mmCIF file of C-alpha atoms in Angstrom:
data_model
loop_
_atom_site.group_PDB
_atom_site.id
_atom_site.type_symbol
_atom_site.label_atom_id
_atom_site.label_comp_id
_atom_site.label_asym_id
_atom_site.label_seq_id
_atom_site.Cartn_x
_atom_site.Cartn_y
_atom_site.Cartn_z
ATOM 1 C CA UNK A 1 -1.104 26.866 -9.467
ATOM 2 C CA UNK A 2 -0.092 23.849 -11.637
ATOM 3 C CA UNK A 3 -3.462 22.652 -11.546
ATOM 4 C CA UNK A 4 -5.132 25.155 -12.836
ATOM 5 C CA UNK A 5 -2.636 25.943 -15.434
ATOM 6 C CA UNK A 6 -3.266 22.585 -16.633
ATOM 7 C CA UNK A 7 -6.799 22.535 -16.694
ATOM 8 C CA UNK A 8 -7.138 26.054 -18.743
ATOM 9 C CA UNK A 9 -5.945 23.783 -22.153
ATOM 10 C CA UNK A 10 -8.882 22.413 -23.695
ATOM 11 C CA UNK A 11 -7.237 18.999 -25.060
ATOM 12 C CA UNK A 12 -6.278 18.219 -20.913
ATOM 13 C CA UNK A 13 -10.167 18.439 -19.861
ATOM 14 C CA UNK A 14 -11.137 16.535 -23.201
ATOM 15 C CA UNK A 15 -8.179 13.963 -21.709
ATOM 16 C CA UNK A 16 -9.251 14.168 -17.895
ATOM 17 C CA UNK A 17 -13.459 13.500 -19.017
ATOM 18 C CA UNK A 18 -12.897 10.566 -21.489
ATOM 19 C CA UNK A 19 -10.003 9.121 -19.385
ATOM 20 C CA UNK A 20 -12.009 9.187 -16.585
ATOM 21 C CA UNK A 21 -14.986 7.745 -17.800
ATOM 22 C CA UNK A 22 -12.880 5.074 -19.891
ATOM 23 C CA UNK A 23 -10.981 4.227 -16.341
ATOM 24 C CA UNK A 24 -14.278 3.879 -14.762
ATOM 25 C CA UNK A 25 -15.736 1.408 -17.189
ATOM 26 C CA UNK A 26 -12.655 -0.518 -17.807
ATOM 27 C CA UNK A 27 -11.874 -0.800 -13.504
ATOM 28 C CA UNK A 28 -15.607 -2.260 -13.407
ATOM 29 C CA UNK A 29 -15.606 -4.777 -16.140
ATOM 30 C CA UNK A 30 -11.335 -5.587 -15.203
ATOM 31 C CA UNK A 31 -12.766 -6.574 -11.985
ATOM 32 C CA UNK A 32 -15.039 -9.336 -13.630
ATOM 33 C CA UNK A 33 -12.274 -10.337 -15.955
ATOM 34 C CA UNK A 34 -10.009 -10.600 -12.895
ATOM 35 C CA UNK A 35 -12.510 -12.758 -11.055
ATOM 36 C CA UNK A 36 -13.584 -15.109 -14.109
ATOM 37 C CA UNK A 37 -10.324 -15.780 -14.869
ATOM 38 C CA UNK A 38 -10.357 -13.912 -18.493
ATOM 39 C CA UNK A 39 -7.673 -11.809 -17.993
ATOM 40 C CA UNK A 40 -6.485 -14.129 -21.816
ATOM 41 C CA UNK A 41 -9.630 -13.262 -23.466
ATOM 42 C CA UNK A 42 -8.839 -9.342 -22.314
ATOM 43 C CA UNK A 43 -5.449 -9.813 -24.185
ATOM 44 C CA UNK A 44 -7.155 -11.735 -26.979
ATOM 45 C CA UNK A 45 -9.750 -8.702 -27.759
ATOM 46 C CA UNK A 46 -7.108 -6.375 -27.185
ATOM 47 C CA UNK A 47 -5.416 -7.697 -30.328
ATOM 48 C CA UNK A 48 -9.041 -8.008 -32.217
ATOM 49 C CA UNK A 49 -9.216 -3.930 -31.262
ATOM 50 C CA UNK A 50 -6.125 -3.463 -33.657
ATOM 51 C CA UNK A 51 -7.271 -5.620 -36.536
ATOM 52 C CA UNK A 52 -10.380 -3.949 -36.069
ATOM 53 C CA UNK A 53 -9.415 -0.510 -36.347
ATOM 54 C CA UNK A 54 -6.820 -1.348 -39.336
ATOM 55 C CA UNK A 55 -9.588 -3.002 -41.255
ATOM 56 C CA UNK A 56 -11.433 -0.316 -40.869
ATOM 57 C CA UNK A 57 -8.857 2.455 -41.841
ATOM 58 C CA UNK A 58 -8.057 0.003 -44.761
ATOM 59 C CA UNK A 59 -11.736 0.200 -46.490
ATOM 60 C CA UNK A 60 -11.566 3.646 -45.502
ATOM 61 C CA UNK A 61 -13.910 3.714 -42.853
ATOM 62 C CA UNK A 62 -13.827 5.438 -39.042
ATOM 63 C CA UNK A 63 -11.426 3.336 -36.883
ATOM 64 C CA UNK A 64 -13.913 3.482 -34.298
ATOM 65 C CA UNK A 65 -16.275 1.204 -36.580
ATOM 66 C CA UNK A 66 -13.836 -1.118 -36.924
ATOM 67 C CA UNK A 67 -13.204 -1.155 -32.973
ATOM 68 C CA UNK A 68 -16.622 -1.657 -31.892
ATOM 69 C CA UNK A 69 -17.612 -4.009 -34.731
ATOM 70 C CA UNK A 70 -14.769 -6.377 -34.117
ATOM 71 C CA UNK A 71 -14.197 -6.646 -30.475
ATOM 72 C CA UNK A 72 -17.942 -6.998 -29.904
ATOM 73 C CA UNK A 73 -18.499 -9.598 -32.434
ATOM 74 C CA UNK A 74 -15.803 -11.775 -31.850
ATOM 75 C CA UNK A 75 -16.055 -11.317 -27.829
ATOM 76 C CA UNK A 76 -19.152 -12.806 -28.211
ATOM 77 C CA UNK A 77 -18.318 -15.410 -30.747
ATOM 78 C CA UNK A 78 -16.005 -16.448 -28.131
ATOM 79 C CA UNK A 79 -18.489 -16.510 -25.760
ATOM 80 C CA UNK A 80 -20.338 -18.458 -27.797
ATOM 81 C CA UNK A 81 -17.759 -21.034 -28.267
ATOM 82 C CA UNK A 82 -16.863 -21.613 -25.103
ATOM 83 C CA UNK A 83 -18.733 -23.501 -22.588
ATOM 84 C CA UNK A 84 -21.714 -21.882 -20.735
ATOM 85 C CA UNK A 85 -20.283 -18.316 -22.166
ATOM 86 C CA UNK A 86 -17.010 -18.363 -21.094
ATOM 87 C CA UNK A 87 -14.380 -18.744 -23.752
ATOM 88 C CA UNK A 88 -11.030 -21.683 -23.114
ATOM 89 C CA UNK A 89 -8.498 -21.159 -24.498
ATOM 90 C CA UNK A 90 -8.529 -23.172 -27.349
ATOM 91 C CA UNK A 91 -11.076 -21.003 -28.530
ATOM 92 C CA UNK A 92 -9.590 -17.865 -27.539
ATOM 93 C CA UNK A 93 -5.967 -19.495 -28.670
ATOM 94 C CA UNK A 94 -7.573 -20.440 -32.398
ATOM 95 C CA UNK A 95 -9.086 -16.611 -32.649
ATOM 96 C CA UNK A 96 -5.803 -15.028 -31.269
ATOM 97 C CA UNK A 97 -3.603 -16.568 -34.074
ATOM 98 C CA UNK A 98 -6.805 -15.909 -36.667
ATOM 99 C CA UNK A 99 -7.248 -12.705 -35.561
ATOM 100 C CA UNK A 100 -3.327 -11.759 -35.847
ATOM 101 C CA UNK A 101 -3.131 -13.245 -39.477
ATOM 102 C CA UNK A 102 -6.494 -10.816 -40.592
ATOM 103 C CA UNK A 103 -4.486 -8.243 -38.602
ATOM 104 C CA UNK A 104 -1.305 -8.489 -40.672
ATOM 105 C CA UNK A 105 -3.376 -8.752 -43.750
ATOM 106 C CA UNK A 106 -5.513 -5.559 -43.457
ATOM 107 C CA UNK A 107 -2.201 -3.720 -42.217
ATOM 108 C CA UNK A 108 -0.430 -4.291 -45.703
ATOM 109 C CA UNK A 109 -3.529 -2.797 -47.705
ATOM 110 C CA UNK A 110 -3.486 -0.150 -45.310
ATOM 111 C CA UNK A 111 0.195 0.940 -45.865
ATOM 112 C CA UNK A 112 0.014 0.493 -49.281
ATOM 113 C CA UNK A 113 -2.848 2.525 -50.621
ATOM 114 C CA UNK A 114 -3.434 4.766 -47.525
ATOM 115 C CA UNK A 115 -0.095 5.077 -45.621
ATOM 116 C CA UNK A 116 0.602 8.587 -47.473
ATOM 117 C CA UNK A 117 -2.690 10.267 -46.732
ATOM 118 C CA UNK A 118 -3.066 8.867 -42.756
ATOM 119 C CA UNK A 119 0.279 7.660 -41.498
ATOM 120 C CA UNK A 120 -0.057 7.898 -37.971
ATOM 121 C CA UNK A 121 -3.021 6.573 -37.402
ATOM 122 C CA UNK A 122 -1.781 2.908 -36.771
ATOM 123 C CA UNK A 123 0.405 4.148 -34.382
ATOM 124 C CA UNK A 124 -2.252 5.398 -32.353
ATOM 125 C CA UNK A 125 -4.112 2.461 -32.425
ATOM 126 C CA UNK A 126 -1.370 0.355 -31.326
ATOM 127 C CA UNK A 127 -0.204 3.370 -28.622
ATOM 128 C CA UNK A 128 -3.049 5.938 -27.950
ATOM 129 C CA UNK A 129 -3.161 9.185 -28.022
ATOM 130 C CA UNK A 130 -5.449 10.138 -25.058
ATOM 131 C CA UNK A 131 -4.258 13.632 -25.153
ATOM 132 C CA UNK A 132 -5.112 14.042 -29.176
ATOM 133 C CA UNK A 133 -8.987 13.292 -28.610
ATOM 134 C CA UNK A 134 -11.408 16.079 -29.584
ATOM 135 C CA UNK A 135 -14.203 17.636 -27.498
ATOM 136 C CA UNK A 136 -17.077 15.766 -29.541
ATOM 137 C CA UNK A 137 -14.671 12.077 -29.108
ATOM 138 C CA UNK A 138 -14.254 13.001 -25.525
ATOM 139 C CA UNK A 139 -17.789 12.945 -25.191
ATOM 140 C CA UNK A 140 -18.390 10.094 -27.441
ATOM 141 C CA UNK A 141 -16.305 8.270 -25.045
ATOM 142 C CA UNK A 142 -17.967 9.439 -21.873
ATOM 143 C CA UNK A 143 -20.805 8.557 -23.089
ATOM 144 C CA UNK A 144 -19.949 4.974 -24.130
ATOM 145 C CA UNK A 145 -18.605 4.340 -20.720
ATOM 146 C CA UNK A 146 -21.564 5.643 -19.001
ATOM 147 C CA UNK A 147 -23.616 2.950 -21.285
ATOM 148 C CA UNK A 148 -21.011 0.016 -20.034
ATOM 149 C CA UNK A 149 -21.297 0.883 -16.244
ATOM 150 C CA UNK A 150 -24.931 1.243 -16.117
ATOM 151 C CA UNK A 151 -25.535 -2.673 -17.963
ATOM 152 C CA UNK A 152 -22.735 -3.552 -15.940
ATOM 153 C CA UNK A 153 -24.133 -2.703 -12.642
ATOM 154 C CA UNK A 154 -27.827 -3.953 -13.378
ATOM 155 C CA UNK A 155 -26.392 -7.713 -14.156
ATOM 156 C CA UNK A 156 -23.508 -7.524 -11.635
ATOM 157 C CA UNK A 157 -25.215 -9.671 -9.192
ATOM 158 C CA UNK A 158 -26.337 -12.419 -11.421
ATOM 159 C CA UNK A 159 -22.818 -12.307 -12.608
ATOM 160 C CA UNK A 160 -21.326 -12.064 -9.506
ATOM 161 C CA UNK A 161 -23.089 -15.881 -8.717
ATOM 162 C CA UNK A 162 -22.379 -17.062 -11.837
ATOM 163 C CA UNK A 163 -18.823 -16.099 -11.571
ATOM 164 C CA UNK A 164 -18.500 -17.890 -7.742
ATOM 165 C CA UNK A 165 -20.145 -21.113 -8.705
ATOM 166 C CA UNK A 166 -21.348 -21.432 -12.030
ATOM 167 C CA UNK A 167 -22.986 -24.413 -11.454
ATOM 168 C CA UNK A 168 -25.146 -23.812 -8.585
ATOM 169 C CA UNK A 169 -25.999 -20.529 -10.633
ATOM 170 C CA UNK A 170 -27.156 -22.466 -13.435
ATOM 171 C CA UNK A 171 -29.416 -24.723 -10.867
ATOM 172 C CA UNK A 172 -31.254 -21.722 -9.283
ATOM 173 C CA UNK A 173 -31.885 -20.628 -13.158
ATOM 174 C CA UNK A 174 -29.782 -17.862 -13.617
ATOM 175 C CA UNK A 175 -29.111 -17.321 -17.311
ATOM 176 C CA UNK A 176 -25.090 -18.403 -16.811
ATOM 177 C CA UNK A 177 -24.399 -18.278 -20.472
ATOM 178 C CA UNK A 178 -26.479 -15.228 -21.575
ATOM 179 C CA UNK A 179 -24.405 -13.877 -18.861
ATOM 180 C CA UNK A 180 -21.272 -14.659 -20.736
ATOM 181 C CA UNK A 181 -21.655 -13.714 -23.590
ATOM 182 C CA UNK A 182 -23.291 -10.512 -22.535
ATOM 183 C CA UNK A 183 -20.187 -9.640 -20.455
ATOM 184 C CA UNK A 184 -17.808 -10.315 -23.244
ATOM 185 C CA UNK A 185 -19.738 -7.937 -25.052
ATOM 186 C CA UNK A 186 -19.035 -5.585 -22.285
ATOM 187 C CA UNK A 187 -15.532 -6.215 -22.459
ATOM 188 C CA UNK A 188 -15.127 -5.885 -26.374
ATOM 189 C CA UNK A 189 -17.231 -2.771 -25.801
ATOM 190 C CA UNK A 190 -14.191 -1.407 -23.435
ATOM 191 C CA UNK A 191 -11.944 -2.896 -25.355
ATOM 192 C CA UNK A 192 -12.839 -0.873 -28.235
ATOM 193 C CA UNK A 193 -13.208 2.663 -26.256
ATOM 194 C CA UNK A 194 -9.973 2.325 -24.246
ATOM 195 C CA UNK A 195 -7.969 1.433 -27.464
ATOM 196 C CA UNK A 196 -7.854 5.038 -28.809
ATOM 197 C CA UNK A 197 -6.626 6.313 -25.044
ATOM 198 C CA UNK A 198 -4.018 3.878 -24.002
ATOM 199 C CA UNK A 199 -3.533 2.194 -27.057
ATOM 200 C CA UNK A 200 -4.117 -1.773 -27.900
ATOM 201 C CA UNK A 201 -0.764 -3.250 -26.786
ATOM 202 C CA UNK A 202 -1.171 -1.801 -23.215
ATOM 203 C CA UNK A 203 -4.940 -1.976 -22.326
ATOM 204 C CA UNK A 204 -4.482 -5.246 -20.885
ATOM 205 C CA UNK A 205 -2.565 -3.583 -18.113
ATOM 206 C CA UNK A 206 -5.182 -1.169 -17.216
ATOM 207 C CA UNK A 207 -7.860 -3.961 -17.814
ATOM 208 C CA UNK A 208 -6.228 -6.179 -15.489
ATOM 209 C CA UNK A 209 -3.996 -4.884 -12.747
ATOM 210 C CA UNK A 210 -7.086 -3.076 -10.877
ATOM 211 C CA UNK A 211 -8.708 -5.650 -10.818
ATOM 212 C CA UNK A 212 -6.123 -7.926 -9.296
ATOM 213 C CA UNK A 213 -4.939 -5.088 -7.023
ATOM 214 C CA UNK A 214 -8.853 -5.146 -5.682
ATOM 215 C CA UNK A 215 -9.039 -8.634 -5.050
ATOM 216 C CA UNK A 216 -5.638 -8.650 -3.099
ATOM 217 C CA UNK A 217 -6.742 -5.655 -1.197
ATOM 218 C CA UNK A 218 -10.741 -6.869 0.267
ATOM 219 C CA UNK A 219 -12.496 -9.660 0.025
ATOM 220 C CA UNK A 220 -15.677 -8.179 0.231
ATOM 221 C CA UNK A 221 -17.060 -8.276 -3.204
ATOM 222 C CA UNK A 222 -19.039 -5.246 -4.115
ATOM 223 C CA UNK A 223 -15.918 -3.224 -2.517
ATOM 224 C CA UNK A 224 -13.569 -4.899 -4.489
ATOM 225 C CA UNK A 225 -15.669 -4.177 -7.683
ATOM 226 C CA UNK A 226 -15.837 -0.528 -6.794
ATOM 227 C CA UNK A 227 -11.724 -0.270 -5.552
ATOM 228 C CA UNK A 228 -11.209 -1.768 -9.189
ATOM 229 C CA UNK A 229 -12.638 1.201 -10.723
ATOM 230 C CA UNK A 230 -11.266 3.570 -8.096
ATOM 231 C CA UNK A 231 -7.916 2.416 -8.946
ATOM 232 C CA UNK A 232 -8.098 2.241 -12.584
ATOM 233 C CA UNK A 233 -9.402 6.345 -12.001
ATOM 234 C CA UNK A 234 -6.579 7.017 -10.071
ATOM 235 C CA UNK A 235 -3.918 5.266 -12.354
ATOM 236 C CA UNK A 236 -5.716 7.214 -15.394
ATOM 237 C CA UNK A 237 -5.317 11.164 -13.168
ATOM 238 C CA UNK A 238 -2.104 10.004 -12.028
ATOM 239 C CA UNK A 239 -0.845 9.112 -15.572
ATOM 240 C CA UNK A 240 -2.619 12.362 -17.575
ATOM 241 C CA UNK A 241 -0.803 14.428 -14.398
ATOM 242 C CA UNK A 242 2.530 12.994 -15.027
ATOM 243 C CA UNK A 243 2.458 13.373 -18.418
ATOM 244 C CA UNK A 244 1.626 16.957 -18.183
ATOM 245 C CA UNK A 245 4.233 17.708 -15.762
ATOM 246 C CA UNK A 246 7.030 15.322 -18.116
ATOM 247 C CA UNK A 247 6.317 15.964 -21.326
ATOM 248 C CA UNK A 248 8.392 13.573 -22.441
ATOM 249 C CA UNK A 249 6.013 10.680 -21.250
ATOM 250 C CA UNK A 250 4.072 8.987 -22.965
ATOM 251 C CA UNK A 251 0.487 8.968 -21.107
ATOM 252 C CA UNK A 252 -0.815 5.553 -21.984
ATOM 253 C CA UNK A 253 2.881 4.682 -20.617
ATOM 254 C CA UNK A 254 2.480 6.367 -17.241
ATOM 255 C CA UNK A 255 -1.273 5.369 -16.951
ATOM 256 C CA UNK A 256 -0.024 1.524 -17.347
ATOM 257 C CA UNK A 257 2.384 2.207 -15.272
ATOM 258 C CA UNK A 258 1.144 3.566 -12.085
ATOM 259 C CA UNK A 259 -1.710 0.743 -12.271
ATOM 260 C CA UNK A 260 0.808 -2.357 -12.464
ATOM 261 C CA UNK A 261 2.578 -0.532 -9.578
ATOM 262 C CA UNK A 262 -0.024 -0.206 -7.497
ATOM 263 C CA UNK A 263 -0.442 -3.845 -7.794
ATOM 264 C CA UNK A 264 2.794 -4.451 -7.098
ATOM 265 C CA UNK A 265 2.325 -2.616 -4.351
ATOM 266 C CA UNK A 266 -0.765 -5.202 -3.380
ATOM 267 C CA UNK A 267 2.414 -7.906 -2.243
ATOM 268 C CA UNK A 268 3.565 -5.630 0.058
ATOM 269 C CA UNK A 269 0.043 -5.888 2.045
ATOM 270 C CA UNK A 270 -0.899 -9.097 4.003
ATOM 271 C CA UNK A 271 -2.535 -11.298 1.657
ATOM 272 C CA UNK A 272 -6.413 -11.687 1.637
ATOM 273 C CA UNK A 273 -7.784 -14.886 0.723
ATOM 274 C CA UNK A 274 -10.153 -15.016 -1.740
ATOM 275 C CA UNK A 275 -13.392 -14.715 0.167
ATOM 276 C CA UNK A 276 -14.968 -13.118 -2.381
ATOM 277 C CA UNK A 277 -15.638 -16.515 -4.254
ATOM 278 C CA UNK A 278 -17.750 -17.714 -0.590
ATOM 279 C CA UNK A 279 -19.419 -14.765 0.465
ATOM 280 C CA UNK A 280 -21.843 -13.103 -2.111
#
């Protein structure tokens, strides 16, 4: 069976349990970005994930330190920014074009004192190379995610309200821009553990079309925010499947792939309005 020929190879079940877990997280907090209309800070931290991880690897450091420092400080310095926690795009727009300059200046220290001893690894930061991770990164991973789901689902309702109507939220006292700039954390914190499976140029696509697919597909909240992740865990088998079957493929390509089509997919379905943003 072609299932369980594929799951006797040790680097496939280190894919499938990070993947998973990374899909999971990334479909939960995607939904948020979705809803808040961040989906340009997502593609902001996205390139902050690559700097990141080529600073890093340029002072000879773990990418991963890079990943997580980066994305979760400037997500938050966004936040920060940004009025009641929620970045414009000025701010995002000034830190983009920062970012990218820091970017292009770590990557030319990088190639030229460590390109000979570590070539590839900038190409799986910019790519991914889900099917490369280890047992101990897998877990690393799955354990990150589990982190990110668990804060995620003890402030969604808070954030849920603040995301509707932010300024009714603020009137009842909930804690709009802690909220903010605690879910930007979240985000950078995805940001950074997705990188190293689908790569930085194409998280955005798994960060994003769940999400949208949800809200197209219910307008019941809490389902939507639980579809999200449901699709982003299908697109993430689906791609690692395809993959396996086409060699040839590259997985962050098919995961990507399959998402945005089942998005597409969403325009084929009677429109929902938004009822999410009236009913809580």
């Amino acid at each position: 069976m072609v299932l369980a020929e594929m799951f006797a190879h040790p680097f496939v079940r280190n894919a499938f349990l990070a993947g998973t877990a990374i899909a999971a997280a990334v479909g939960l907090v995607g939904y948020f970005v979705v809803l808040r209309s961040q989906v340009f800070t997502g593609d902001a931290l996205s390139h902050v994930a690559v700097t990141g991880a080529v600073g890093a690897l340029a002072f000879g450091l773990d990418a991963r330190v890079g990943l997580f420092a980066a994305t979760i400080t400037l997500g938050m310095a966004m936040a920060l920014l940004g009025r009641r926690g929620r970045a414009d795009d000025v701010v995002i727009g000034s830190v983009f074009a920062w970012v990218l300059g820091l970017g292009v200046l770590f990557l030319t220290l990088y190639t030229t004192s460590r390109s000979a001893s570590n070539g590839s690894a900038g190409v799986r930061v910019l790519f991914g190379s889900i099917l490369g991770l280890s047992a101990a990164q897998a877990r690393f991973a799955a354990v990150i995610a589990v982190v990110v789901v668990v804060a995620l689902v003890a402030i969604a309702r808070p954030l849920l309200f603040a995301s509707v109507d932010e300024a009714v939220a603020a009137a009842r006292a909930v804690p709009v821009r802690a909220l903010g700039i605690g879910f930007l954390a979240l985000v950078g914190v995805c940001a950074a553990e997705a990188t190293p499976a689908v790569g930085a140029l194409l998280l955005l696509g798994l960060l994003a079309a769940p999400g949208g697919a949800a809200l197209r597909l219910t307008a019941r909240p809490y389902a939507a925010l639980w579809l999200s992740a449901a699709i982003a865990v299908a697109a993430m088998w689906g791609g690692l499947t395809t993959c396996y079957l086409a060699p040839g493929v590259p997985p962050s390509f098919a995961i990507v792939t399959i998402a945005g089509a089942i998005y597409a997919v969403t325009f084929l379905v009677r429109p929902r309005r938004r009822g999410s943003r009236a009913s809580m």
